[in-house]
Amino acid sequence: MAAFAEGTPCWVDASLPDVEAGKRFYGELFGWTFGGASGEYGGYTQAYSGGRNVAALAPKPDGRLPTVWGVYLYTSDAYAAAARIRAAGGQMVMEPMPVGPYGTAAMAADPGGAVFGLWQPGTHHGFEASMEPYTYCWTEVYTRARDAVDTFYAQVFGYVAQDQDDAGIDYRLWSPPGSRPGPDTAVAGRSLITEAFPEFLPAHFLVYFAVPDVDASVATLRRLGGRVSAEPFDTPYGRIAVVADNQGAAFALLAEPEAEAGPPTEARTEARTEAGAGEQTGSRSGPQSGAPAGAGAGSDVQHGSDTEP
């Protein structure tokens, strides 16, 4: 069972029009297996890699909502985290809500409009496997509100930061409170949506999955009907591609050159710049429903209570 520091990504799920199609897609792409859909929790379906839970797929309750991958940040107290979010200039999209015995979920938007989840574990602790092939390995937020967002995450989660200014690109690594900031301890990153990106691209989080061979995974993804937004390319931190599944949910693939490689910085930003125009990036409004992307995303969306991260 993994132990998570406050603010560490601890879970991801995809909101899809067709969960059965998603199971076929990710089952072949990543070799995932799936539990039964939970009728009590709106068809929420756990995904497993080697028998360990690594993600979930959820049906969209409304076809107008975006098809997206969303990330949840660990908190020991979702109600206290919600209070910090409001005090720091963010907003709650979905107030903390108990999810049976599994834990407490909430959704929030940072001052730039990027939506993320909170998860306070009960019996569901989050990832049982990550940072290995076919599991979650990284996330980063893209924003236009650099200063407000940097201050927000430092205040809410106590992140300590290290700026990466290679090639003049403004990228910040965030490490948990009490740690020495840098690539070895970083749990997430922050990049900017600059003029190189399309004007319509909203603030958002991008989820990365580790794979042994990016090119092979991209070939499989194409065969399954997925789309490639940024073709595979090499960086000092590994080989990367930005893609979307056959229903439009965007994510990234990363094959690291060695187990201890740090998170890509300017290379990831380059990929996202290339990918932005064609990528359908939405923000999550709840563990099983998406929200319209952009500042204040999802504030007018009706959220169900039948969720199970």
PDB file of C-alpha atoms in Angstrom:
ATOM      1  CA  MET A   1       0.000   0.000   0.000  1.00  0.00           C
ATOM      2  CA  ALA A   2       1.496   3.323  -1.060  1.00  0.00           C
ATOM      3  CA  ALA A   3       1.808   6.188   1.408  1.00  0.00           C
ATOM      4  CA  PHE A   4       1.127   9.627  -0.052  1.00  0.00           C
ATOM      5  CA  ALA A   5       2.290  13.021   1.113  1.00  0.00           C
ATOM      6  CA  GLU A   6      -0.230  15.878   1.178  1.00  0.00           C
ATOM      7  CA  GLY A   7      -0.886  17.080  -2.368  1.00  0.00           C
ATOM      8  CA  THR A   8       0.649  14.033  -4.061  1.00  0.00           C
ATOM      9  CA  PRO A   9      -1.276  12.618  -7.042  1.00  0.00           C
ATOM     10  CA  CYS A  10      -2.877   9.439  -5.737  1.00  0.00           C
ATOM     11  CA  TRP A  11      -5.486   8.491  -8.354  1.00  0.00           C
ATOM     12  CA  VAL A  12      -6.577   9.070 -11.952  1.00  0.00           C
ATOM     13  CA  ASP A  13      -9.744   8.258 -13.827  1.00  0.00           C
ATOM     14  CA  ALA A  14     -11.210   8.820 -17.262  1.00  0.00           C
ATOM     15  CA  SER A  15     -14.693  10.129 -17.994  1.00  0.00           C
ATOM     16  CA  LEU A  16     -15.827   8.387 -21.189  1.00  0.00           C
ATOM     17  CA  PRO A  17     -18.949   8.176 -23.348  1.00  0.00           C
ATOM     18  CA  ASP A  18     -18.556   4.394 -23.585  1.00  0.00           C
ATOM     19  CA  VAL A  19     -16.842   2.545 -20.741  1.00  0.00           C
ATOM     20  CA  GLU A  20     -17.011  -0.815 -22.508  1.00  0.00           C
ATOM     21  CA  ALA A  21     -15.151   0.673 -25.484  1.00  0.00           C
ATOM     22  CA  GLY A  22     -12.655   2.172 -23.028  1.00  0.00           C
ATOM     23  CA  LYS A  23     -12.082  -1.219 -21.458  1.00  0.00           C
ATOM     24  CA  ARG A  24     -11.305  -2.714 -24.861  1.00  0.00           C
ATOM     25  CA  PHE A  25      -8.982   0.189 -25.757  1.00  0.00           C
ATOM     26  CA  TYR A  26      -6.969   0.338 -22.530  1.00  0.00           C
ATOM     27  CA  GLY A  27      -7.073  -3.398 -22.080  1.00  0.00           C
ATOM     28  CA  GLU A  28      -5.146  -3.798 -25.320  1.00  0.00           C
ATOM     29  CA  LEU A  29      -3.013  -0.648 -25.044  1.00  0.00           C
ATOM     30  CA  PHE A  30      -1.864  -1.147 -21.441  1.00  0.00           C
ATOM     31  CA  GLY A  31      -2.862  -4.726 -20.727  1.00  0.00           C
ATOM     32  CA  TRP A  32      -5.245  -3.573 -18.014  1.00  0.00           C
ATOM     33  CA  THR A  33      -7.948  -5.810 -16.610  1.00  0.00           C
ATOM     34  CA  PHE A  34     -11.150  -4.458 -15.099  1.00  0.00           C
ATOM     35  CA  GLY A  35     -13.468  -5.082 -12.221  1.00  0.00           C
ATOM     36  CA  GLY A  36     -17.210  -5.106 -12.590  1.00  0.00           C
ATOM     37  CA  ALA A  37     -18.989  -1.804 -13.057  1.00  0.00           C
ATOM     38  CA  SER A  38     -20.387  -0.531  -9.779  1.00  0.00           C
ATOM     39  CA  GLY A  39     -24.129  -0.027 -10.064  1.00  0.00           C
ATOM     40  CA  GLU A  40     -24.164   1.720  -6.710  1.00  0.00           C
ATOM     41  CA  TYR A  41     -21.538   4.193  -7.903  1.00  0.00           C
ATOM     42  CA  GLY A  42     -22.771   4.997 -11.386  1.00  0.00           C
ATOM     43  CA  GLY A  43     -20.872   2.356 -13.344  1.00  0.00           C
ATOM     44  CA  TYR A  44     -17.455   3.356 -11.981  1.00  0.00           C
ATOM     45  CA  THR A  45     -15.021   0.648 -13.121  1.00  0.00           C
ATOM     46  CA  GLN A  46     -11.626  -0.066 -11.572  1.00  0.00           C
ATOM     47  CA  ALA A  47      -8.637  -0.835 -13.816  1.00  0.00           C
ATOM     48  CA  TYR A  48      -5.851  -3.176 -12.735  1.00  0.00           C
ATOM     49  CA  SER A  49      -2.284  -3.799 -13.868  1.00  0.00           C
ATOM     50  CA  GLY A  50      -0.880  -7.083 -12.633  1.00  0.00           C
ATOM     51  CA  GLY A  51      -3.804  -7.355 -10.233  1.00  0.00           C
ATOM     52  CA  ARG A  52      -3.151  -3.957  -8.621  1.00  0.00           C
ATOM     53  CA  ASN A  53      -5.510  -1.018  -9.004  1.00  0.00           C
ATOM     54  CA  VAL A  54      -4.050   1.744 -11.138  1.00  0.00           C
ATOM     55  CA  ALA A  55      -6.925   3.835 -12.526  1.00  0.00           C
ATOM     56  CA  ALA A  56     -10.652   3.821 -13.249  1.00  0.00           C
ATOM     57  CA  LEU A  57     -13.047   4.440 -16.103  1.00  0.00           C
ATOM     58  CA  ALA A  58     -16.367   6.179 -15.539  1.00  0.00           C
ATOM     59  CA  PRO A  59     -19.345   6.795 -17.839  1.00  0.00           C
ATOM     60  CA  LYS A  60     -20.169  10.415 -18.583  1.00  0.00           C
ATOM     61  CA  PRO A  61     -23.611  11.226 -17.185  1.00  0.00           C
ATOM     62  CA  ASP A  62     -24.093  13.935 -19.820  1.00  0.00           C
ATOM     63  CA  GLY A  63     -22.809  13.788 -23.394  1.00  0.00           C
ATOM     64  CA  ARG A  64     -22.139  17.522 -23.368  1.00  0.00           C
ATOM     65  CA  LEU A  65     -19.397  17.084 -20.770  1.00  0.00           C
ATOM     66  CA  PRO A  66     -15.777  16.636 -21.906  1.00  0.00           C
ATOM     67  CA  THR A  67     -14.069  13.294 -22.360  1.00  0.00           C
ATOM     68  CA  VAL A  68     -10.993  13.575 -20.152  1.00  0.00           C
ATOM     69  CA  TRP A  69      -8.454  12.024 -17.818  1.00  0.00           C
ATOM     70  CA  GLY A  70      -8.533  13.631 -14.373  1.00  0.00           C
ATOM     71  CA  VAL A  71      -6.107  13.534 -11.451  1.00  0.00           C
ATOM     72  CA  TYR A  72      -6.792  13.409  -7.701  1.00  0.00           C
ATOM     73  CA  LEU A  73      -4.441  14.822  -5.076  1.00  0.00           C
ATOM     74  CA  TYR A  74      -4.112  13.134  -1.709  1.00  0.00           C
ATOM     75  CA  THR A  75      -5.287  14.920   1.385  1.00  0.00           C
ATOM     76  CA  SER A  76      -5.583  13.745   4.966  1.00  0.00           C
ATOM     77  CA  ASP A  77      -8.600  16.018   5.485  1.00  0.00           C
ATOM     78  CA  ALA A  78     -10.724  16.982   2.476  1.00  0.00           C
ATOM     79  CA  TYR A  79     -12.771  19.499   4.446  1.00  0.00           C
ATOM     80  CA  ALA A  80      -9.681  21.332   5.690  1.00  0.00           C
ATOM     81  CA  ALA A  81      -8.193  21.237   2.174  1.00  0.00           C
ATOM     82  CA  ALA A  82     -11.410  22.733   0.780  1.00  0.00           C
ATOM     83  CA  ALA A  83     -11.163  25.585   3.274  1.00  0.00           C
ATOM     84  CA  ARG A  84      -7.543  26.224   2.247  1.00  0.00           C
ATOM     85  CA  ILE A  85      -8.529  26.175  -1.420  1.00  0.00           C
ATOM     86  CA  ARG A  86     -11.151  28.866  -0.902  1.00  0.00           C
ATOM     87  CA  ALA A  87      -8.811  30.960   1.253  1.00  0.00           C
ATOM     88  CA  ALA A  88      -6.077  30.761  -1.408  1.00  0.00           C
ATOM     89  CA  GLY A  89      -8.300  32.038  -4.226  1.00  0.00           C
ATOM     90  CA  GLY A  90      -9.546  28.771  -5.690  1.00  0.00           C
ATOM     91  CA  GLN A  91     -13.101  27.507  -5.763  1.00  0.00           C
ATOM     92  CA  MET A  92     -14.826  24.274  -4.944  1.00  0.00           C
ATOM     93  CA  VAL A  93     -16.496  22.651  -7.929  1.00  0.00           C
ATOM     94  CA  MET A  94     -17.802  19.813  -5.763  1.00  0.00           C
ATOM     95  CA  GLU A  95     -17.715  20.059  -1.977  1.00  0.00           C
ATOM     96  CA  PRO A  96     -16.210  17.138  -0.024  1.00  0.00           C
ATOM     97  CA  MET A  97     -18.536  14.176  -0.219  1.00  0.00           C
ATOM     98  CA  PRO A  98     -18.231  10.788   1.501  1.00  0.00           C
ATOM     99  CA  VAL A  99     -18.137   7.909  -0.977  1.00  0.00           C
ATOM    100  CA  GLY A 100     -19.364   4.970   1.064  1.00  0.00           C
ATOM    101  CA  PRO A 101     -16.502   3.362   2.991  1.00  0.00           C
ATOM    102  CA  TYR A 102     -14.008   4.168   0.232  1.00  0.00           C
ATOM    103  CA  GLY A 103     -13.113   7.728   1.221  1.00  0.00           C
ATOM    104  CA  THR A 104     -14.081  11.353   0.685  1.00  0.00           C
ATOM    105  CA  ALA A 105     -13.927  13.041  -2.724  1.00  0.00           C
ATOM    106  CA  ALA A 106     -14.014  16.682  -3.769  1.00  0.00           C
ATOM    107  CA  MET A 107     -13.273  18.684  -6.895  1.00  0.00           C
ATOM    108  CA  ALA A 108     -11.678  22.126  -7.050  1.00  0.00           C
ATOM    109  CA  ALA A 109     -10.486  24.719  -9.545  1.00  0.00           C
ATOM    110  CA  ASP A 110      -7.270  26.659  -9.062  1.00  0.00           C
ATOM    111  CA  PRO A 111      -7.135  30.432  -9.735  1.00  0.00           C
ATOM    112  CA  GLY A 112      -6.240  29.782 -13.373  1.00  0.00           C
ATOM    113  CA  GLY A 113      -9.228  27.494 -13.941  1.00  0.00           C
ATOM    114  CA  ALA A 114      -7.528  24.078 -13.955  1.00  0.00           C
ATOM    115  CA  VAL A 115      -9.713  21.497 -12.226  1.00  0.00           C
ATOM    116  CA  PHE A 116      -8.329  18.732 -10.020  1.00  0.00           C
ATOM    117  CA  GLY A 117      -9.699  16.253  -7.515  1.00  0.00           C
ATOM    118  CA  LEU A 118      -9.086  15.698  -3.830  1.00  0.00           C
ATOM    119  CA  TRP A 119      -9.102  12.246  -2.316  1.00  0.00           C
ATOM    120  CA  GLN A 120      -9.118  11.478   1.404  1.00  0.00           C
ATOM    121  CA  PRO A 121      -8.774   7.708   1.618  1.00  0.00           C
ATOM    122  CA  GLY A 122     -11.002   5.357   3.506  1.00  0.00           C
ATOM    123  CA  THR A 123     -10.738   1.756   2.362  1.00  0.00           C
ATOM    124  CA  HIS A 124      -9.589   2.878  -1.096  1.00  0.00           C
ATOM    125  CA  HIS A 125      -6.076   4.204  -0.653  1.00  0.00           C
ATOM    126  CA  GLY A 126      -5.341   5.213  -4.244  1.00  0.00           C
ATOM    127  CA  PHE A 127      -2.759   3.698  -6.559  1.00  0.00           C
ATOM    128  CA  GLU A 128      -1.555   0.251  -5.641  1.00  0.00           C
ATOM    129  CA  ALA A 129       0.993   0.566  -8.444  1.00  0.00           C
ATOM    130  CA  SER A 130       2.485   3.607 -10.177  1.00  0.00           C
ATOM    131  CA  MET A 131       5.778   4.773 -11.703  1.00  0.00           C
ATOM    132  CA  GLU A 132       6.170   1.492 -13.582  1.00  0.00           C
ATOM    133  CA  PRO A 133       5.167   0.329 -17.059  1.00  0.00           C
ATOM    134  CA  TYR A 134       1.476   0.806 -17.898  1.00  0.00           C
ATOM    135  CA  THR A 135       0.737   2.862 -14.795  1.00  0.00           C
ATOM    136  CA  TYR A 136       0.543   6.542 -13.878  1.00  0.00           C
ATOM    137  CA  CYS A 137       3.910   8.309 -13.725  1.00  0.00           C
ATOM    138  CA  TRP A 138       3.479  12.117 -13.821  1.00  0.00           C
ATOM    139  CA  THR A 139       1.143  15.079 -14.071  1.00  0.00           C
ATOM    140  CA  GLU A 140       1.566  18.773 -14.771  1.00  0.00           C
ATOM    141  CA  VAL A 141      -0.744  21.757 -14.873  1.00  0.00           C
ATOM    142  CA  TYR A 142      -0.810  24.216 -17.777  1.00  0.00           C
ATOM    143  CA  THR A 143      -1.914  27.723 -16.853  1.00  0.00           C
ATOM    144  CA  ARG A 144      -1.908  31.368 -17.907  1.00  0.00           C
ATOM    145  CA  ALA A 145      -2.041  32.566 -14.288  1.00  0.00           C
ATOM    146  CA  ARG A 146       1.510  31.717 -13.233  1.00  0.00           C
ATOM    147  CA  ASP A 147       1.923  33.810 -10.093  1.00  0.00           C
ATOM    148  CA  ALA A 148      -1.553  33.146  -8.722  1.00  0.00           C
ATOM    149  CA  VAL A 149      -1.262  29.419  -9.393  1.00  0.00           C
ATOM    150  CA  ASP A 150       2.225  29.125  -7.881  1.00  0.00           C
ATOM    151  CA  THR A 151       1.050  30.880  -4.724  1.00  0.00           C
ATOM    152  CA  PHE A 152      -2.150  28.837  -4.604  1.00  0.00           C
ATOM    153  CA  TYR A 153      -0.515  25.394  -4.610  1.00  0.00           C
ATOM    154  CA  ALA A 154       2.144  26.488  -2.117  1.00  0.00           C
ATOM    155  CA  GLN A 155      -0.568  27.701   0.260  1.00  0.00           C
ATOM    156  CA  VAL A 156      -2.956  24.789  -0.193  1.00  0.00           C
ATOM    157  CA  PHE A 157      -0.536  21.849  -0.222  1.00  0.00           C
ATOM    158  CA  GLY A 158       2.708  23.339   1.085  1.00  0.00           C
ATOM    159  CA  TYR A 159       4.567  22.484  -2.108  1.00  0.00           C
ATOM    160  CA  VAL A 160       8.208  23.513  -2.245  1.00  0.00           C
ATOM    161  CA  ALA A 161       9.340  24.572  -5.700  1.00  0.00           C
ATOM    162  CA  GLN A 162      12.321  24.422  -7.983  1.00  0.00           C
ATOM    163  CA  ASP A 163      12.209  26.409 -11.210  1.00  0.00           C
ATOM    164  CA  GLN A 164      13.580  24.864 -14.385  1.00  0.00           C
ATOM    165  CA  ASP A 165      14.650  27.524 -16.864  1.00  0.00           C
ATOM    166  CA  ASP A 166      16.391  25.432 -19.501  1.00  0.00           C
ATOM    167  CA  ALA A 167      16.052  26.997 -22.934  1.00  0.00           C
ATOM    168  CA  GLY A 168      14.254  29.926 -21.334  1.00  0.00           C
ATOM    169  CA  ILE A 169      11.087  27.918 -20.675  1.00  0.00           C
ATOM    170  CA  ASP A 170       9.235  28.742 -17.465  1.00  0.00           C
ATOM    171  CA  TYR A 171       8.602  25.389 -15.798  1.00  0.00           C
ATOM    172  CA  ARG A 172       8.297  24.702 -12.075  1.00  0.00           C
ATOM    173  CA  LEU A 173       8.668  21.419 -10.222  1.00  0.00           C
ATOM    174  CA  TRP A 174       6.626  20.906  -7.071  1.00  0.00           C
ATOM    175  CA  SER A 175       7.787  18.667  -4.231  1.00  0.00           C
ATOM    176  CA  PRO A 176       5.898  17.758  -1.036  1.00  0.00           C
ATOM    177  CA  PRO A 177       6.270  19.889   2.090  1.00  0.00           C
ATOM    178  CA  GLY A 178       9.389  19.144   4.091  1.00  0.00           C
ATOM    179  CA  SER A 179      11.296  17.665   1.164  1.00  0.00           C
ATOM    180  CA  ARG A 180      14.269  19.075  -0.679  1.00  0.00           C
ATOM    181  CA  PRO A 181      12.885  20.483  -3.943  1.00  0.00           C
ATOM    182  CA  GLY A 182      14.116  19.077  -7.228  1.00  0.00           C
ATOM    183  CA  PRO A 183      13.595  16.280  -9.773  1.00  0.00           C
ATOM    184  CA  ASP A 184      14.264  13.512  -7.259  1.00  0.00           C
ATOM    185  CA  THR A 185      11.351  14.524  -5.028  1.00  0.00           C
ATOM    186  CA  ALA A 186       8.973  16.272  -7.457  1.00  0.00           C
ATOM    187  CA  VAL A 187       5.386  15.026  -7.605  1.00  0.00           C
ATOM    188  CA  ALA A 188       3.990  17.429 -10.225  1.00  0.00           C
ATOM    189  CA  GLY A 189       4.936  20.278 -12.511  1.00  0.00           C
ATOM    190  CA  ARG A 190       3.649  23.641 -13.656  1.00  0.00           C
ATOM    191  CA  SER A 191       4.071  25.045 -17.146  1.00  0.00           C
ATOM    192  CA  LEU A 192       2.635  28.066 -18.919  1.00  0.00           C
ATOM    193  CA  ILE A 193       0.140  28.363 -21.725  1.00  0.00           C
ATOM    194  CA  THR A 194       2.020  30.854 -23.858  1.00  0.00           C
ATOM    195  CA  GLU A 195       1.347  32.494 -27.203  1.00  0.00           C
ATOM    196  CA  ALA A 196       2.692  29.323 -28.810  1.00  0.00           C
ATOM    197  CA  PHE A 197      -0.524  27.550 -27.729  1.00  0.00           C
ATOM    198  CA  PRO A 198      -3.944  28.045 -29.309  1.00  0.00           C
ATOM    199  CA  GLU A 199      -5.924  30.847 -27.697  1.00  0.00           C
ATOM    200  CA  PHE A 200      -8.806  28.499 -26.915  1.00  0.00           C
ATOM    201  CA  LEU A 201      -6.682  25.995 -24.971  1.00  0.00           C
ATOM    202  CA  PRO A 202      -7.950  25.998 -21.369  1.00  0.00           C
ATOM    203  CA  ALA A 203      -5.955  25.603 -18.189  1.00  0.00           C
ATOM    204  CA  HIS A 204      -5.718  21.893 -17.459  1.00  0.00           C
ATOM    205  CA  PHE A 205      -3.781  18.989 -15.982  1.00  0.00           C
ATOM    206  CA  LEU A 206      -2.139  16.429 -18.261  1.00  0.00           C
ATOM    207  CA  VAL A 207      -1.726  12.839 -17.036  1.00  0.00           C
ATOM    208  CA  TYR A 208       1.272  10.717 -18.122  1.00  0.00           C
ATOM    209  CA  PHE A 209       1.476   6.917 -18.252  1.00  0.00           C
ATOM    210  CA  ALA A 210       4.769   5.022 -18.325  1.00  0.00           C
ATOM    211  CA  VAL A 211       5.371   2.557 -21.147  1.00  0.00           C
ATOM    212  CA  PRO A 212       8.449   0.500 -22.068  1.00  0.00           C
ATOM    213  CA  ASP A 213       8.381   1.542 -25.742  1.00  0.00           C
ATOM    214  CA  VAL A 214       6.597   4.733 -26.776  1.00  0.00           C
ATOM    215  CA  ASP A 215       6.740   3.962 -30.502  1.00  0.00           C
ATOM    216  CA  ALA A 216       5.217   0.527 -30.046  1.00  0.00           C
ATOM    217  CA  SER A 217       2.475   1.954 -27.827  1.00  0.00           C
ATOM    218  CA  VAL A 218       1.745   4.701 -30.363  1.00  0.00           C
ATOM    219  CA  ALA A 219       1.462   2.108 -33.121  1.00  0.00           C
ATOM    220  CA  THR A 220      -0.983   0.111 -31.011  1.00  0.00           C
ATOM    221  CA  LEU A 221      -2.932   3.248 -30.139  1.00  0.00           C
ATOM    222  CA  ARG A 222      -3.299   4.162 -33.814  1.00  0.00           C
ATOM    223  CA  ARG A 223      -4.477   0.660 -34.661  1.00  0.00           C
ATOM    224  CA  LEU A 224      -7.101   0.960 -31.912  1.00  0.00           C
ATOM    225  CA  GLY A 225      -8.405   4.228 -33.329  1.00  0.00           C
ATOM    226  CA  GLY A 226      -6.551   6.659 -31.072  1.00  0.00           C
ATOM    227  CA  ARG A 227      -5.017   9.939 -32.200  1.00  0.00           C
ATOM    228  CA  VAL A 228      -1.457  11.260 -31.898  1.00  0.00           C
ATOM    229  CA  SER A 229      -1.142  14.962 -31.122  1.00  0.00           C
ATOM    230  CA  ALA A 230       2.644  15.036 -30.665  1.00  0.00           C
ATOM    231  CA  GLU A 231       4.661  12.321 -32.395  1.00  0.00           C
ATOM    232  CA  PRO A 232       7.206  10.416 -30.274  1.00  0.00           C
ATOM    233  CA  PHE A 233      10.441  12.317 -29.709  1.00  0.00           C
ATOM    234  CA  ASP A 234      13.484  11.994 -27.480  1.00  0.00           C
ATOM    235  CA  THR A 235      14.345  14.110 -24.458  1.00  0.00           C
ATOM    236  CA  PRO A 236      17.050  13.791 -21.794  1.00  0.00           C
ATOM    237  CA  TYR A 237      14.343  12.276 -19.588  1.00  0.00           C
ATOM    238  CA  GLY A 238      12.968   9.711 -21.999  1.00  0.00           C
ATOM    239  CA  ARG A 239      10.831   9.406 -25.104  1.00  0.00           C
ATOM    240  CA  ILE A 240       7.449  11.131 -25.072  1.00  0.00           C
ATOM    241  CA  ALA A 241       4.250  11.263 -27.116  1.00  0.00           C
ATOM    242  CA  VAL A 242       1.004  13.136 -26.486  1.00  0.00           C
ATOM    243  CA  VAL A 243      -2.029  11.181 -27.601  1.00  0.00           C
ATOM    244  CA  ALA A 244      -5.773  10.700 -27.184  1.00  0.00           C
ATOM    245  CA  ASP A 245      -7.804   7.531 -26.949  1.00  0.00           C
ATOM    246  CA  ASN A 246     -10.450   6.534 -29.473  1.00  0.00           C
ATOM    247  CA  GLN A 247     -13.058   8.569 -27.592  1.00  0.00           C
ATOM    248  CA  GLY A 248     -10.989  11.737 -27.322  1.00  0.00           C
ATOM    249  CA  ALA A 249      -9.489  11.616 -23.806  1.00  0.00           C
ATOM    250  CA  ALA A 250      -5.976  13.088 -23.995  1.00  0.00           C
ATOM    251  CA  PHE A 251      -2.963  11.775 -22.097  1.00  0.00           C
ATOM    252  CA  ALA A 252       0.786  11.378 -22.556  1.00  0.00           C
ATOM    253  CA  LEU A 253       3.117   8.398 -22.857  1.00  0.00           C
ATOM    254  CA  LEU A 254       6.624   8.368 -21.410  1.00  0.00           C
ATOM    255  CA  ALA A 255       9.366   5.762 -21.703  1.00  0.00           C
ATOM    256  CA  GLU A 256      12.069   6.768 -19.271  1.00  0.00           C
ATOM    257  CA  PRO A 257      15.695   5.906 -20.080  1.00  0.00           C
ATOM    258  CA  GLU A 258      16.316   4.768 -16.524  1.00  0.00           C
ATOM    259  CA  ALA A 259      14.238   4.273 -13.418  1.00  0.00           C
ATOM    260  CA  GLU A 260      15.533   7.350 -11.639  1.00  0.00           C
ATOM    261  CA  ALA A 261      15.093   9.802 -14.511  1.00  0.00           C
ATOM    262  CA  GLY A 262      13.546  13.103 -13.497  1.00  0.00           C
ATOM    263  CA  PRO A 263      10.455  14.691 -14.988  1.00  0.00           C
ATOM    264  CA  PRO A 264      10.803  16.293 -18.419  1.00  0.00           C
ATOM    265  CA  THR A 265      10.617  20.085 -18.436  1.00  0.00           C
ATOM    266  CA  GLU A 266      11.166  22.007 -21.642  1.00  0.00           C
ATOM    267  CA  ALA A 267      10.669  18.854 -23.706  1.00  0.00           C
ATOM    268  CA  ARG A 268       7.207  18.316 -22.287  1.00  0.00           C
ATOM    269  CA  THR A 269       6.326  21.925 -22.918  1.00  0.00           C
ATOM    270  CA  GLU A 270       7.454  21.530 -26.526  1.00  0.00           C
ATOM    271  CA  ALA A 271       5.229  18.505 -26.890  1.00  0.00           C
ATOM    272  CA  ARG A 272       2.242  20.279 -25.431  1.00  0.00           C
ATOM    273  CA  THR A 273       2.796  23.283 -27.705  1.00  0.00           C
ATOM    274  CA  GLU A 274       2.722  20.974 -30.713  1.00  0.00           C
ATOM    275  CA  ALA A 275      -0.273  19.095 -29.393  1.00  0.00           C
ATOM    276  CA  GLY A 276      -2.426  21.914 -28.115  1.00  0.00           C
ATOM    277  CA  ALA A 277      -4.263  22.745 -31.306  1.00  0.00           C
ATOM    278  CA  GLY A 278      -5.565  19.237 -31.832  1.00  0.00           C
ATOM    279  CA  GLU A 279      -6.030  18.086 -28.256  1.00  0.00           C
ATOM    280  CA  GLN A 280      -9.372  17.888 -26.544  1.00  0.00           C
ATOM    281  CA  THR A 281      -8.434  18.945 -23.037  1.00  0.00           C
ATOM    282  CA  GLY A 282     -11.254  19.210 -20.559  1.00  0.00           C
ATOM    283  CA  SER A 283     -11.287  19.407 -16.794  1.00  0.00           C
ATOM    284  CA  ARG A 284     -12.914  16.971 -14.444  1.00  0.00           C
ATOM    285  CA  SER A 285     -15.865  18.086 -12.396  1.00  0.00           C
ATOM    286  CA  GLY A 286     -16.148  15.006 -10.236  1.00  0.00           C
ATOM    287  CA  PRO A 287     -15.016  11.436  -9.935  1.00  0.00           C
ATOM    288  CA  GLN A 288     -17.467  10.422 -12.637  1.00  0.00           C
ATOM    289  CA  SER A 289     -18.483  13.619 -14.437  1.00  0.00           C
ATOM    290  CA  GLY A 290     -16.588  16.179 -16.481  1.00  0.00           C
ATOM    291  CA  ALA A 291     -16.831  19.956 -16.348  1.00  0.00           C
ATOM    292  CA  PRO A 292     -16.491  22.610 -19.024  1.00  0.00           C
ATOM    293  CA  ALA A 293     -12.850  23.664 -19.116  1.00  0.00           C
ATOM    294  CA  GLY A 294     -11.541  27.134 -18.391  1.00  0.00           C
ATOM    295  CA  ALA A 295     -11.653  29.558 -15.486  1.00  0.00           C
ATOM    296  CA  GLY A 296     -14.287  28.554 -12.972  1.00  0.00           C
ATOM    297  CA  ALA A 297     -14.817  25.312 -14.828  1.00  0.00           C
ATOM    298  CA  GLY A 298     -17.773  23.271 -13.870  1.00  0.00           C
ATOM    299  CA  SER A 299     -19.317  25.666 -11.377  1.00  0.00           C
ATOM    300  CA  ASP A 300     -22.751  25.216 -12.938  1.00  0.00           C
ATOM    301  CA  VAL A 301     -22.549  21.468 -13.527  1.00  0.00           C
ATOM    302  CA  GLN A 302     -24.825  19.151 -11.588  1.00  0.00           C
ATOM    303  CA  HIS A 303     -22.782  16.494  -9.812  1.00  0.00           C
ATOM    304  CA  GLY A 304     -23.977  13.052  -8.847  1.00  0.00           C
ATOM    305  CA  SER A 305     -23.117  11.485  -5.522  1.00  0.00           C
ATOM    306  CA  ASP A 306     -22.582   7.970  -6.815  1.00  0.00           C
ATOM    307  CA  THR A 307     -18.803   7.990  -7.138  1.00  0.00           C
ATOM    308  CA  GLU A 308     -16.033   5.644  -6.159  1.00  0.00           C
ATOM    309  CA  PRO A 309     -12.416   6.699  -6.767  1.00  0.00           C
TER     310      PRO A 309
END
